[in-house]
Amino acid sequence: MRTLLMIKPEIVEKGLFGEIIAHVVRNRFKVVALRMLTFNRQTAEKFYEVHREREFFADLIDYITSGPVVALELDGDGVVQRLRAFIGSTDPAQAAVGTIRYTYGASIQNNAVHASDSPESAKKELAIVFGGS
Ligand code: CMP
């Protein structure tokens, strides 16, 4: 099973992505691919299309296209759920102590990282991020 971990623009901008990658690797996640990329609006809208009707969608697209992200493909049994537990709740204020979002998240939008929420979304998101150019 594979999944996507995406380190978001504010963390890349602050130069903290290496720390997060080291933390992930130390916790026995297996990284099988890595890429830095900057989303254009069209790709960002496709990536986040399940949120298209949400009131925060326009802000989310502005934010995620604001600078480079770092994408990691992770492989392993049950990695989708393990990674979700490791990063913590979407809202850093609700995230468990020690999770990535607890440590690095600033707000519900600027929440440091994204992880696929199911094997199906992992497949779709990995194809967007690692497929093509
Ligand atoms: P992510 O896990 O990448 O999925 C959707 C993103 O939308 C989320 O993290 C946040 O960055 C952003 N977002 C902004 N506001 C909200 C909100 N109220 N609820 C959920 N996600 C939000």
XYZ file of C-alpha atoms and ligand atoms in Angstrom:
155
model
C 0.000 0.000 0.000
C 1.184 3.509 -0.819
C 0.226 6.985 0.249
C 1.131 10.634 -0.198
C 2.577 12.977 2.405
C 2.753 16.553 1.207
C 4.701 19.187 3.113
C 2.927 22.489 2.575
C 4.307 25.859 1.355
C 4.733 27.631 4.717
C 6.959 24.800 5.982
C 9.030 24.652 2.797
C 9.375 28.462 2.933
C 10.660 28.282 6.535
C 13.176 25.571 5.589
C 11.625 23.061 7.982
C 10.855 20.328 5.451
C 14.093 18.431 6.219
C 13.118 18.148 9.876
C 9.766 16.696 8.942
C 11.305 14.214 6.501
C 13.819 13.101 9.160
C 10.991 12.664 11.687
C 8.991 10.577 9.195
C 11.953 8.334 8.323
C 12.885 7.868 12.002
C 9.378 6.643 12.640
C 9.883 3.786 10.202
C 7.923 5.090 7.262
C 9.486 3.957 4.011
C 9.981 6.754 1.461
C 9.928 5.452 -2.125
C 9.713 8.763 -4.033
C 10.244 12.434 -3.296
C 9.552 15.585 -5.321
C 9.472 19.340 -4.851
C 6.899 21.048 -7.047
C 4.783 24.168 -7.293
C 1.111 23.607 -8.062
C -0.568 25.697 -10.732
C -4.208 26.603 -10.012
C -5.636 23.998 -12.376
C -3.679 21.139 -10.815
C -4.416 22.388 -7.296
C -8.147 22.496 -8.057
C -8.007 18.931 -9.355
C -6.011 17.776 -6.309
C -8.517 19.329 -3.885
C -11.661 18.858 -5.988
C -13.579 17.150 -3.137
C -13.483 20.523 -1.344
C -14.713 22.545 -4.344
C -18.017 23.481 -2.679
C -16.488 24.400 0.693
C -16.313 28.073 1.698
C -12.535 27.804 2.193
C -11.827 26.446 -1.315
C -10.589 29.719 -2.915
C -8.312 30.442 0.057
C -7.043 26.853 -0.035
C -6.107 27.157 -3.720
C -4.359 30.524 -3.120
C -2.439 28.984 -0.235
C -1.373 25.716 -1.832
C -0.187 27.484 -5.020
C 1.726 30.147 -3.025
C 5.077 28.333 -3.195
C 6.730 24.950 -3.571
C 5.527 21.873 -1.697
C 7.533 18.717 -1.001
C 5.760 15.458 -1.819
C 6.767 12.047 -0.437
C 5.412 8.712 -1.570
C 5.365 6.247 1.335
C 5.019 2.486 1.104
C 4.012 -0.089 3.733
C 1.219 -2.159 5.260
C -1.539 0.087 6.559
C 0.490 3.182 5.753
C -2.572 5.326 4.925
C -3.972 5.020 8.455
C -0.574 5.004 10.169
C 0.367 8.251 8.477
C -2.988 9.886 9.263
C -2.457 9.047 12.941
C 1.121 10.343 12.791
C 0.195 13.759 11.349
C -2.816 14.379 13.652
C -6.129 16.197 13.205
C -6.657 18.712 10.384
C -6.953 21.507 12.943
C -3.607 21.799 14.788
C -5.521 23.028 17.854
C -7.232 19.605 18.008
C -4.164 17.539 17.072
C -2.678 15.127 19.621
C 0.585 16.085 21.311
C 3.588 14.877 19.315
C 1.841 14.756 15.955
C 3.283 16.744 13.035
C 0.354 19.151 12.970
C 0.573 19.687 16.743
C 4.250 20.604 16.408
C 4.318 22.464 13.093
C 0.728 23.539 12.352
C -0.263 27.194 12.754
C -3.970 27.174 11.819
C -6.620 24.958 10.258
C -5.430 26.155 6.833
C -1.697 26.410 7.532
C -1.575 22.947 9.017
C 1.919 21.993 7.800
C 1.167 18.783 5.909
C -1.435 16.875 3.924
C -1.862 13.086 3.854
C -4.213 11.053 1.657
C -7.331 9.970 3.575
C -7.891 6.596 1.835
C -6.128 4.194 -0.547
C -8.338 5.548 -3.374
C -7.433 9.179 -2.771
C -3.787 8.138 -2.377
C -3.849 6.646 -5.857
C -5.407 9.765 -7.347
C -3.172 12.209 -5.469
C 0.041 10.293 -6.192
C -0.826 10.281 -9.904
C -1.338 14.070 -9.830
C 1.856 14.801 -7.921
C 4.252 12.229 -9.384
C 2.660 11.528 -12.771
C 3.539 13.600 -15.797
C 5.861 16.588 -15.824
P -5.734 19.073 4.062
O -5.630 17.877 4.905
O -4.697 19.324 3.041
O -7.167 19.042 3.323
C -7.862 20.202 2.927
C -7.237 21.462 3.409
O -8.049 22.601 3.413
C -6.830 21.311 4.867
O -5.779 20.377 5.018
C -6.498 22.757 5.210
O -5.208 23.156 4.749
C -7.540 23.523 4.396
N -8.632 24.057 5.215
C -8.877 25.350 5.429
N -9.959 25.527 6.191
C -10.447 24.304 6.483
C -11.562 23.835 7.245
N -12.403 24.665 7.861
N -11.740 22.494 7.336
C -10.887 21.619 6.703
N -9.823 22.038 5.965
C -9.592 23.359 5.852
